Amino acid sequence: MTTSSAMASNSASATNLLPDLKKFWGYDSFRPLQAEAIDCVLNRHDSVTVLPTGAGKSLCFQLPALQFSGVGVVVSPLISLMKDQVDALVGAGISAAALNSSMPESEKRDVEHRIKNGQLRLLYVAPERLNTAATLQMLKENDVSFFAIDEAHCISSWGHDFRPDYRALGKLKEQFPGVALHAFTATATPKVREDIAVQLNLKDCQTLVGSFDRENLVYRVSQRSNLLTQLRTVIDRYPKQAGIIYCISRKEVESVSETLNSIGYRTRPYHAGLSSEQRIENQDAFINEETDIVVATVAFGMGIDKSNVRYVIHAGMPKSLEAYQQESGRAGRDGLQSECLMLYSGGDFMAWKRMLAPNNPAAASLLEAMLKYCSQPQCRHKALVEYFGQAFEKENCGACDVCNGELNTVDDPLVLCQKIISCVFRVDQRFGANHVADVLTGSKNQQITKFKHDQVSTYNLLGDLSKKTVRNYIDQLVGQGFLATAGGQYPTLNITDQGRQVLRGETTPVLFEAPAAAQKSSGQTDDWEGVDRDLFELLRTLRLTIANENSVPAYTVFHDPTLRDLSRQRPSKLEAMSQISGVGEKKLATFGERFVSAITEYCNENDVAMDQPAVTRIKNPPVSSARGLSKVGVMKKAFSLFEQGASIEDVAAQIDRARSTTSGYLSSYISEHNVTDPSPWVDANVIPKIRAAAEKVGSLERLAPIKEIVGDEVSYEQLRPVIDCLKVETK
Ligand code: ADP
Ligand code: MG
Ligand code: ZN
């Protein structure tokens, strides 16, 4: 496979857990950075792991928890989320439980009892529960293996989800000296990341940052024109599958949900104006597949771990790219191709600006970045990844409207842009986009006559275009920085330096025709290759039946990729079914027979061949799949730099990867090229110390005992290459 397994192999301790990964989860290999994060947990080394949604953060603490005799405590912000994770763990045969205030006393006592007897591997608690004197005391009396802080950005007031209850977690280090803390988040900003380590008082913490690119998501942005048609274009690509539609206002949520319902789609609304019972009911209906679509305000989504959301549509522009990344990121957690469409208008931008930005320059700059994302002619993946401070290497992502050539550009836009910008000049840079569009299209409204703008030279200069089109071009010019908006209540347009260059003909903006041309459904078929769709539907129903019998969410039975593999390979025997990714031992024992007999019956009746070969490409995990290719390139580059003796730091900078990743590449380099001399990467004076320590331990399999001897002055980054070279020597 790709580098994920290569990285795992240099990390001896995580590699030892591969049999458990197969046994309990049914997976064959680690995804990027999972092995590293697991190593930290095993070695009781404080860590912060930043990976995008769907990358598999839970596994980083769940799998190593099985290796400890004590209980791993997981702090998670929402009770519903904890419940689903516990259900999934128990379903896989792992002893896990949650403690929360809504539980009956007897159940709580039972959980405490299992902790005392060392029977429980994972305990989920909400922060407010953990912070009670009783819970802290109970944990102190027992053996705590580690604390895992999920959604750790909630501790930072710089984040978008600050929760005061998380603050008290800062005391854990003091209260449980010697117990390691591991923080997990998908929040990409370095500021939040650093704040997490500070707030939690982490010691010498290892920071692991993955790529933020969500390769399995197809991004599209379009001007909002006919909302219903635009929504249906996407929804109809995913019949009977799950999707989320975000609207800005409650009113819009209600009307969109009702309209879609009235024409036969199964939708439920969700917003803060509904009673909490109604909200819970609608959310559960979504999780349990009783409804396909949730139409919601941004109040919806936190704590929704549903893995098979096939699309997320924004009916209006979000207030920041941070928010967009978070919300759109709820699509495709299972790694299958999914789609994110944003419908925006310049009006959304102005509305947000009035609401948030008048006295708040930070909010204003977030909004501007958002508008820029909508209107600049650049790959959406690249724009998002670069916004979060990472490099993007692919020339063509193949998964966005820009790269797929779905957007038509205006031919010869220079003169058109000059007309628009000079109109802004003619009205003295004192009017907004709406008014400028009115002037350009020759409107006769009161405002125009009042200011005598029907007499300026640019009046009716674009009379052959609709006002909407012109307004759209103006928004694009704002988004690309040729025009700027100023003022609070009634923002006015003014011309930037870049805009003046356009007037002088020194630079030419790219303008998209609005709205976007018909959207091809790029690559949607890949993940379906070889899948018998009718069988897939049948197995989905079976999954739902089983889920209902056990009162658990459907995806805790099997995730969609597993159902697709089952409908693709169509195993006739339990043995064959056990080979499929996502089928662990417990699940095989509990549901295996039912799935195999449903498949057999279907195939016999429909004369469909069984026991087909696996399609390996499909089984690639999301973060490494297409990226695998470019990664090979990156690794090659790293190898040639190592060959020249470049330091880890230098190589990390040149290949634009985290030091931890680079250090992993070095391990692969050393073992693949049989390197025995670690001196280019390690201080000469510590090498003998490390060698002596390794000698004393007598085994090179685990780094932790060696690290214990050499102590804090030698980092893992220094330790690892020496041990890797020793391994080569003793091969
Ligand atoms: P995150 O918390 O990072 O958003 P999750 O922990 O919810 O992600 O995992 C997302 C999905 O990826 C889950 O369906 C999980 O079972 C799956 N997954 C995790 N690790 C692996 C792996 N090594 N191989 C295959 N699937 C995995
Ligand atoms: Mg998670
Ligand atoms: Zn692209």
PDB file of C-alpha atoms in Angstrom, residues 168-387:
ATOM      1  CA  ALA A 168     -11.358  23.193  33.821  1.00  0.00           C
ATOM      2  CA  LEU A 169      -9.532  20.456  31.886  1.00  0.00           C
ATOM      3  CA  GLY A 170      -6.445  22.606  32.324  1.00  0.00           C
ATOM      4  CA  LYS A 171      -6.260  21.277  35.877  1.00  0.00           C
ATOM      5  CA  LEU A 172      -6.078  17.624  34.825  1.00  0.00           C
ATOM      6  CA  LYS A 173      -2.287  17.704  34.553  1.00  0.00           C
ATOM      7  CA  GLU A 174      -2.028  18.813  38.160  1.00  0.00           C
ATOM      8  CA  GLN A 175      -4.701  16.455  39.400  1.00  0.00           C
ATOM      9  CA  PHE A 176      -3.350  13.435  37.565  1.00  0.00           C
ATOM     10  CA  PRO A 177       0.411  13.849  37.422  1.00  0.00           C
ATOM     11  CA  GLY A 178       1.958  11.160  35.287  1.00  0.00           C
ATOM     12  CA  VAL A 179      -1.161  10.539  33.222  1.00  0.00           C
ATOM     13  CA  ALA A 180      -0.659  11.675  29.630  1.00  0.00           C
ATOM     14  CA  LEU A 181      -3.113  13.944  27.843  1.00  0.00           C
ATOM     15  CA  HIS A 182      -3.907  13.625  24.153  1.00  0.00           C
ATOM     16  CA  ALA A 183      -5.857  16.333  22.372  1.00  0.00           C
ATOM     17  CA  PHE A 184      -7.674  15.814  19.075  1.00  0.00           C
ATOM     18  CA  THR A 185      -9.219  18.404  16.804  1.00  0.00           C
ATOM     19  CA  ALA A 186     -10.015  19.135  13.180  1.00  0.00           C
ATOM     20  CA  THR A 187      -9.548  22.861  13.665  1.00  0.00           C
ATOM     21  CA  ALA A 188      -6.794  23.977  11.405  1.00  0.00           C
ATOM     22  CA  THR A 189      -5.632  27.335  12.683  1.00  0.00           C
ATOM     23  CA  PRO A 190      -2.173  27.329  14.313  1.00  0.00           C
ATOM     24  CA  LYS A 191      -3.345  29.794  16.931  1.00  0.00           C
ATOM     25  CA  VAL A 192      -6.000  27.424  18.228  1.00  0.00           C
ATOM     26  CA  ARG A 193      -3.607  24.496  18.018  1.00  0.00           C
ATOM     27  CA  GLU A 194      -1.030  26.261  20.182  1.00  0.00           C
ATOM     28  CA  ASP A 195      -3.661  27.472  22.582  1.00  0.00           C
ATOM     29  CA  ILE A 196      -4.836  23.895  23.140  1.00  0.00           C
ATOM     30  CA  ALA A 197      -1.388  22.839  24.351  1.00  0.00           C
ATOM     31  CA  VAL A 198      -1.106  25.888  26.578  1.00  0.00           C
ATOM     32  CA  GLN A 199      -4.584  25.594  28.095  1.00  0.00           C
ATOM     33  CA  LEU A 200      -4.142  21.903  28.818  1.00  0.00           C
ATOM     34  CA  ASN A 201      -0.666  22.485  30.279  1.00  0.00           C
ATOM     35  CA  LEU A 202       0.797  19.796  28.057  1.00  0.00           C
ATOM     36  CA  LYS A 203       4.398  18.813  28.684  1.00  0.00           C
ATOM     37  CA  ASP A 204       6.896  18.489  25.820  1.00  0.00           C
ATOM     38  CA  CYS A 205       3.961  17.741  23.635  1.00  0.00           C
ATOM     39  CA  GLN A 206       4.134  16.056  20.256  1.00  0.00           C
ATOM     40  CA  THR A 207       2.113  17.896  17.637  1.00  0.00           C
ATOM     41  CA  LEU A 208       0.892  15.893  14.664  1.00  0.00           C
ATOM     42  CA  VAL A 209      -0.724  17.831  11.863  1.00  0.00           C
ATOM     43  CA  GLY A 210      -2.200  16.070   8.857  1.00  0.00           C
ATOM     44  CA  SER A 211      -3.192  17.410   5.491  1.00  0.00           C
ATOM     45  CA  PHE A 212      -6.402  19.403   5.571  1.00  0.00           C
ATOM     46  CA  ASP A 213      -7.357  18.489   2.074  1.00  0.00           C
ATOM     47  CA  ARG A 214     -10.502  16.419   1.883  1.00  0.00           C
ATOM     48  CA  GLU A 215      -9.856  14.627  -1.369  1.00  0.00           C
ATOM     49  CA  ASN A 216     -13.091  12.731  -1.493  1.00  0.00           C
ATOM     50  CA  LEU A 217     -15.123  15.939  -1.504  1.00  0.00           C
ATOM     51  CA  VAL A 218     -16.052  17.652  -4.760  1.00  0.00           C
ATOM     52  CA  TYR A 219     -16.404  21.397  -4.182  1.00  0.00           C
ATOM     53  CA  ARG A 220     -18.562  23.702  -6.233  1.00  0.00           C
ATOM     54  CA  VAL A 221     -19.550  27.306  -5.800  1.00  0.00           C
ATOM     55  CA  SER A 222     -22.332  28.995  -7.672  1.00  0.00           C
ATOM     56  CA  GLN A 223     -24.282  32.207  -7.594  1.00  0.00           C
ATOM     57  CA  ARG A 224     -27.710  31.590  -6.159  1.00  0.00           C
ATOM     58  CA  SER A 225     -30.241  31.959  -8.960  1.00  0.00           C
ATOM     59  CA  ASN A 226     -33.118  29.507  -8.852  1.00  0.00           C
ATOM     60  CA  LEU A 227     -32.566  27.943  -5.455  1.00  0.00           C
ATOM     61  CA  LEU A 228     -34.951  25.014  -5.833  1.00  0.00           C
ATOM     62  CA  THR A 229     -33.548  23.954  -9.194  1.00  0.00           C
ATOM     63  CA  GLN A 230     -30.026  24.317  -7.926  1.00  0.00           C
ATOM     64  CA  LEU A 231     -30.787  22.219  -4.866  1.00  0.00           C
ATOM     65  CA  ARG A 232     -32.495  19.524  -6.888  1.00  0.00           C
ATOM     66  CA  THR A 233     -29.576  19.188  -9.278  1.00  0.00           C
ATOM     67  CA  VAL A 234     -27.512  17.927  -6.385  1.00  0.00           C
ATOM     68  CA  ILE A 235     -30.185  16.058  -4.420  1.00  0.00           C
ATOM     69  CA  ASP A 236     -31.234  14.084  -7.475  1.00  0.00           C
ATOM     70  CA  ARG A 237     -27.722  12.802  -7.916  1.00  0.00           C
ATOM     71  CA  TYR A 238     -28.093  11.005  -4.572  1.00  0.00           C
ATOM     72  CA  PRO A 239     -31.555   9.495  -4.451  1.00  0.00           C
ATOM     73  CA  LYS A 240     -32.509   8.122  -1.033  1.00  0.00           C
ATOM     74  CA  GLN A 241     -29.141   9.108   0.380  1.00  0.00           C
ATOM     75  CA  ALA A 242     -28.256  11.496   3.159  1.00  0.00           C
ATOM     76  CA  GLY A 243     -27.619  15.200   2.704  1.00  0.00           C
ATOM     77  CA  ILE A 244     -27.567  18.424   4.691  1.00  0.00           C
ATOM     78  CA  ILE A 245     -28.787  21.777   3.416  1.00  0.00           C
ATOM     79  CA  TYR A 246     -27.659  24.794   5.424  1.00  0.00           C
ATOM     80  CA  CYS A 247     -29.678  28.008   5.270  1.00  0.00           C
ATOM     81  CA  ILE A 248     -28.858  31.295   6.936  1.00  0.00           C
ATOM     82  CA  SER A 249     -32.269  31.977   8.514  1.00  0.00           C
ATOM     83  CA  ARG A 250     -34.857  29.890  10.337  1.00  0.00           C
ATOM     84  CA  LYS A 251     -37.503  31.148   7.986  1.00  0.00           C
ATOM     85  CA  GLU A 252     -35.607  29.887   4.986  1.00  0.00           C
ATOM     86  CA  VAL A 253     -35.058  26.540   6.716  1.00  0.00           C
ATOM     87  CA  GLU A 254     -38.804  26.130   7.150  1.00  0.00           C
ATOM     88  CA  SER A 255     -39.683  27.132   3.621  1.00  0.00           C
ATOM     89  CA  VAL A 256     -37.003  25.069   1.885  1.00  0.00           C
ATOM     90  CA  SER A 257     -37.821  22.024   3.990  1.00  0.00           C
ATOM     91  CA  GLU A 258     -41.553  22.347   3.291  1.00  0.00           C
ATOM     92  CA  THR A 259     -41.108  22.927  -0.411  1.00  0.00           C
ATOM     93  CA  LEU A 260     -38.843  19.912  -0.836  1.00  0.00           C
ATOM     94  CA  ASN A 261     -41.201  17.807   1.226  1.00  0.00           C
ATOM     95  CA  SER A 262     -44.175  18.825  -0.864  1.00  0.00           C
ATOM     96  CA  ILE A 263     -42.499  17.540  -4.004  1.00  0.00           C
ATOM     97  CA  GLY A 264     -41.642  14.187  -2.509  1.00  0.00           C
ATOM     98  CA  TYR A 265     -38.255  14.458  -0.800  1.00  0.00           C
ATOM     99  CA  ARG A 266     -37.933  13.215   2.756  1.00  0.00           C
ATOM    100  CA  THR A 267     -36.720  16.240   4.707  1.00  0.00           C
ATOM    101  CA  ARG A 268     -36.754  17.500   8.285  1.00  0.00           C
ATOM    102  CA  PRO A 269     -36.049  21.033   9.484  1.00  0.00           C
ATOM    103  CA  TYR A 270     -33.603  21.864  12.271  1.00  0.00           C
ATOM    104  CA  HIS A 271     -33.006  25.238  13.926  1.00  0.00           C
ATOM    105  CA  ALA A 272     -32.806  26.792  17.369  1.00  0.00           C
ATOM    106  CA  GLY A 273     -36.411  27.975  17.145  1.00  0.00           C
ATOM    107  CA  LEU A 274     -37.749  24.407  17.386  1.00  0.00           C
ATOM    108  CA  SER A 275     -38.393  22.798  20.750  1.00  0.00           C
ATOM    109  CA  SER A 276     -35.541  20.661  21.961  1.00  0.00           C
ATOM    110  CA  GLU A 277     -37.718  17.508  21.666  1.00  0.00           C
ATOM    111  CA  GLN A 278     -38.456  18.366  18.061  1.00  0.00           C
ATOM    112  CA  ARG A 279     -34.793  18.993  17.348  1.00  0.00           C
ATOM    113  CA  ILE A 280     -33.753  15.693  18.893  1.00  0.00           C
ATOM    114  CA  GLU A 281     -36.482  13.871  17.008  1.00  0.00           C
ATOM    115  CA  ASN A 282     -35.422  15.338  13.675  1.00  0.00           C
ATOM    116  CA  GLN A 283     -31.772  14.687  14.334  1.00  0.00           C
ATOM    117  CA  ASP A 284     -32.491  11.085  15.288  1.00  0.00           C
ATOM    118  CA  ALA A 285     -34.610  10.624  12.183  1.00  0.00           C
ATOM    119  CA  PHE A 286     -31.600  11.657  10.142  1.00  0.00           C
ATOM    120  CA  ILE A 287     -29.168   9.419  11.997  1.00  0.00           C
ATOM    121  CA  ASN A 288     -31.568   6.477  11.820  1.00  0.00           C
ATOM    122  CA  GLU A 289     -32.217   7.008   8.110  1.00  0.00           C
ATOM    123  CA  GLU A 290     -35.903   7.758   8.553  1.00  0.00           C
ATOM    124  CA  THR A 291     -35.289  10.967   6.685  1.00  0.00           C
ATOM    125  CA  ASP A 292     -32.788  11.682   3.939  1.00  0.00           C
ATOM    126  CA  ILE A 293     -32.292  15.409   4.166  1.00  0.00           C
ATOM    127  CA  VAL A 294     -31.940  17.816   7.035  1.00  0.00           C
ATOM    128  CA  VAL A 295     -32.533  21.459   6.201  1.00  0.00           C
ATOM    129  CA  ALA A 296     -30.888  23.417   8.980  1.00  0.00           C
ATOM    130  CA  THR A 297     -29.230  26.495  10.304  1.00  0.00           C
ATOM    131  CA  VAL A 298     -25.649  26.106  11.493  1.00  0.00           C
ATOM    132  CA  ALA A 299     -27.107  25.074  14.852  1.00  0.00           C
ATOM    133  CA  PHE A 300     -27.121  21.584  13.326  1.00  0.00           C
ATOM    134  CA  GLY A 301     -24.163  19.304  12.976  1.00  0.00           C
ATOM    135  CA  MET A 302     -21.914  19.484  15.997  1.00  0.00           C
ATOM    136  CA  GLY A 303     -21.843  15.971  17.314  1.00  0.00           C
ATOM    137  CA  ILE A 304     -23.226  14.380  14.174  1.00  0.00           C
ATOM    138  CA  ASP A 305     -20.830  11.562  13.423  1.00  0.00           C
ATOM    139  CA  LYS A 306     -22.992  10.135  10.645  1.00  0.00           C
ATOM    140  CA  SER A 307     -20.449   8.840   8.198  1.00  0.00           C
ATOM    141  CA  ASN A 308     -22.492   8.549   5.002  1.00  0.00           C
ATOM    142  CA  VAL A 309     -23.614  12.130   4.378  1.00  0.00           C
ATOM    143  CA  ARG A 310     -23.262  12.350   0.597  1.00  0.00           C
ATOM    144  CA  TYR A 311     -23.664  16.086   0.152  1.00  0.00           C
ATOM    145  CA  VAL A 312     -23.694  19.347   2.056  1.00  0.00           C
ATOM    146  CA  ILE A 313     -25.273  22.326   0.347  1.00  0.00           C
ATOM    147  CA  HIS A 314     -25.011  25.870   1.632  1.00  0.00           C
ATOM    148  CA  ALA A 315     -28.008  27.832   0.405  1.00  0.00           C
ATOM    149  CA  GLY A 316     -26.216  30.977   1.533  1.00  0.00           C
ATOM    150  CA  MET A 317     -22.666  32.084   2.144  1.00  0.00           C
ATOM    151  CA  PRO A 318     -21.205  31.122   5.549  1.00  0.00           C
ATOM    152  CA  LYS A 319     -19.517  33.798   7.606  1.00  0.00           C
ATOM    153  CA  SER A 320     -16.008  32.396   7.349  1.00  0.00           C
ATOM    154  CA  LEU A 321     -13.967  29.703   5.634  1.00  0.00           C
ATOM    155  CA  GLU A 322     -13.414  28.168   9.061  1.00  0.00           C
ATOM    156  CA  ALA A 323     -17.158  27.705   9.363  1.00  0.00           C
ATOM    157  CA  TYR A 324     -17.374  26.468   5.782  1.00  0.00           C
ATOM    158  CA  GLN A 325     -14.650  23.889   6.274  1.00  0.00           C
ATOM    159  CA  GLN A 326     -16.345  22.637   9.410  1.00  0.00           C
ATOM    160  CA  GLU A 327     -19.851  22.446   7.934  1.00  0.00           C
ATOM    161  CA  SER A 328     -18.976  21.138   4.491  1.00  0.00           C
ATOM    162  CA  GLY A 329     -16.613  18.696   6.199  1.00  0.00           C
ATOM    163  CA  ARG A 330     -19.603  16.769   7.508  1.00  0.00           C
ATOM    164  CA  ALA A 331     -19.910  15.233   4.055  1.00  0.00           C
ATOM    165  CA  GLY A 332     -18.122  11.993   3.262  1.00  0.00           C
ATOM    166  CA  ARG A 333     -16.607  10.990   6.589  1.00  0.00           C
ATOM    167  CA  ASP A 334     -16.550   7.440   5.297  1.00  0.00           C
ATOM    168  CA  GLY A 335     -14.139   8.446   2.560  1.00  0.00           C
ATOM    169  CA  LEU A 336     -16.552   7.857  -0.317  1.00  0.00           C
ATOM    170  CA  GLN A 337     -16.980  10.574  -2.881  1.00  0.00           C
ATOM    171  CA  SER A 338     -19.294  13.299  -1.664  1.00  0.00           C
ATOM    172  CA  GLU A 339     -20.192  16.763  -2.771  1.00  0.00           C
ATOM    173  CA  CYS A 340     -20.219  20.252  -1.320  1.00  0.00           C
ATOM    174  CA  LEU A 341     -22.065  23.012  -3.111  1.00  0.00           C
ATOM    175  CA  MET A 342     -22.128  26.584  -1.955  1.00  0.00           C
ATOM    176  CA  LEU A 343     -24.723  28.941  -3.354  1.00  0.00           C
ATOM    177  CA  TYR A 344     -23.940  32.526  -2.580  1.00  0.00           C
ATOM    178  CA  SER A 345     -24.866  36.057  -3.480  1.00  0.00           C
ATOM    179  CA  GLY A 346     -23.258  39.414  -2.891  1.00  0.00           C
ATOM    180  CA  GLY A 347     -26.306  40.140  -0.768  1.00  0.00           C
ATOM    181  CA  ASP A 348     -25.251  37.450   1.731  1.00  0.00           C
ATOM    182  CA  PHE A 349     -21.897  39.133   2.031  1.00  0.00           C
ATOM    183  CA  MET A 350     -23.452  42.517   2.690  1.00  0.00           C
ATOM    184  CA  ALA A 351     -25.925  41.038   5.170  1.00  0.00           C
ATOM    185  CA  TRP A 352     -23.143  39.382   7.161  1.00  0.00           C
ATOM    186  CA  LYS A 353     -21.109  42.516   6.986  1.00  0.00           C
ATOM    187  CA  ARG A 354     -23.907  44.597   8.459  1.00  0.00           C
ATOM    188  CA  MET A 355     -24.534  42.004  11.120  1.00  0.00           C
ATOM    189  CA  LEU A 356     -21.000  41.138  12.215  1.00  0.00           C
ATOM    190  CA  ALA A 357     -18.473  43.485  10.863  1.00  0.00           C
ATOM    191  CA  PRO A 358     -19.291  47.135  11.572  1.00  0.00           C
ATOM    192  CA  ASN A 359     -16.951  47.378  14.534  1.00  0.00           C
ATOM    193  CA  ASN A 360     -15.120  44.144  14.076  1.00  0.00           C
ATOM    194  CA  PRO A 361     -12.204  44.121  11.662  1.00  0.00           C
ATOM    195  CA  ALA A 362     -11.472  40.458  12.399  1.00  0.00           C
ATOM    196  CA  ALA A 363     -14.959  39.407  11.334  1.00  0.00           C
ATOM    197  CA  ALA A 364     -14.680  41.637   8.284  1.00  0.00           C
ATOM    198  CA  SER A 365     -11.470  40.005   7.122  1.00  0.00           C
ATOM    199  CA  LEU A 366     -12.920  36.515   7.613  1.00  0.00           C
ATOM    200  CA  LEU A 367     -15.865  37.552   5.464  1.00  0.00           C
ATOM    201  CA  GLU A 368     -13.657  38.964   2.773  1.00  0.00           C
ATOM    202  CA  ALA A 369     -11.698  35.732   2.613  1.00  0.00           C
ATOM    203  CA  MET A 370     -14.999  33.920   2.223  1.00  0.00           C
ATOM    204  CA  LEU A 371     -16.131  36.107  -0.662  1.00  0.00           C
ATOM    205  CA  LYS A 372     -12.734  35.749  -2.241  1.00  0.00           C
ATOM    206  CA  TYR A 373     -13.076  31.970  -2.111  1.00  0.00           C
ATOM    207  CA  CYS A 374     -16.425  32.255  -3.909  1.00  0.00           C
ATOM    208  CA  SER A 375     -15.294  34.537  -6.656  1.00  0.00           C
ATOM    209  CA  GLN A 376     -11.689  33.869  -7.449  1.00  0.00           C
ATOM    210  CA  PRO A 377     -10.894  31.589 -10.373  1.00  0.00           C
ATOM    211  CA  GLN A 378      -8.783  29.175  -8.380  1.00  0.00           C
ATOM    212  CA  CYS A 379      -8.969  25.500  -7.491  1.00  0.00           C
ATOM    213  CA  ARG A 380     -11.259  25.197  -4.445  1.00  0.00           C
ATOM    214  CA  HIS A 381      -9.145  22.510  -2.790  1.00  0.00           C
ATOM    215  CA  LYS A 382      -6.046  24.614  -3.214  1.00  0.00           C
ATOM    216  CA  ALA A 383      -7.779  27.736  -1.907  1.00  0.00           C
ATOM    217  CA  LEU A 384      -9.029  25.959   1.224  1.00  0.00           C
ATOM    218  CA  VAL A 385      -5.795  24.158   1.977  1.00  0.00           C
ATOM    219  CA  GLU A 386      -3.696  27.285   1.471  1.00  0.00           C
ATOM    220  CA  TYR A 387      -6.064  29.338   3.577  1.00  0.00           C
TER     221      TYR A 387
END
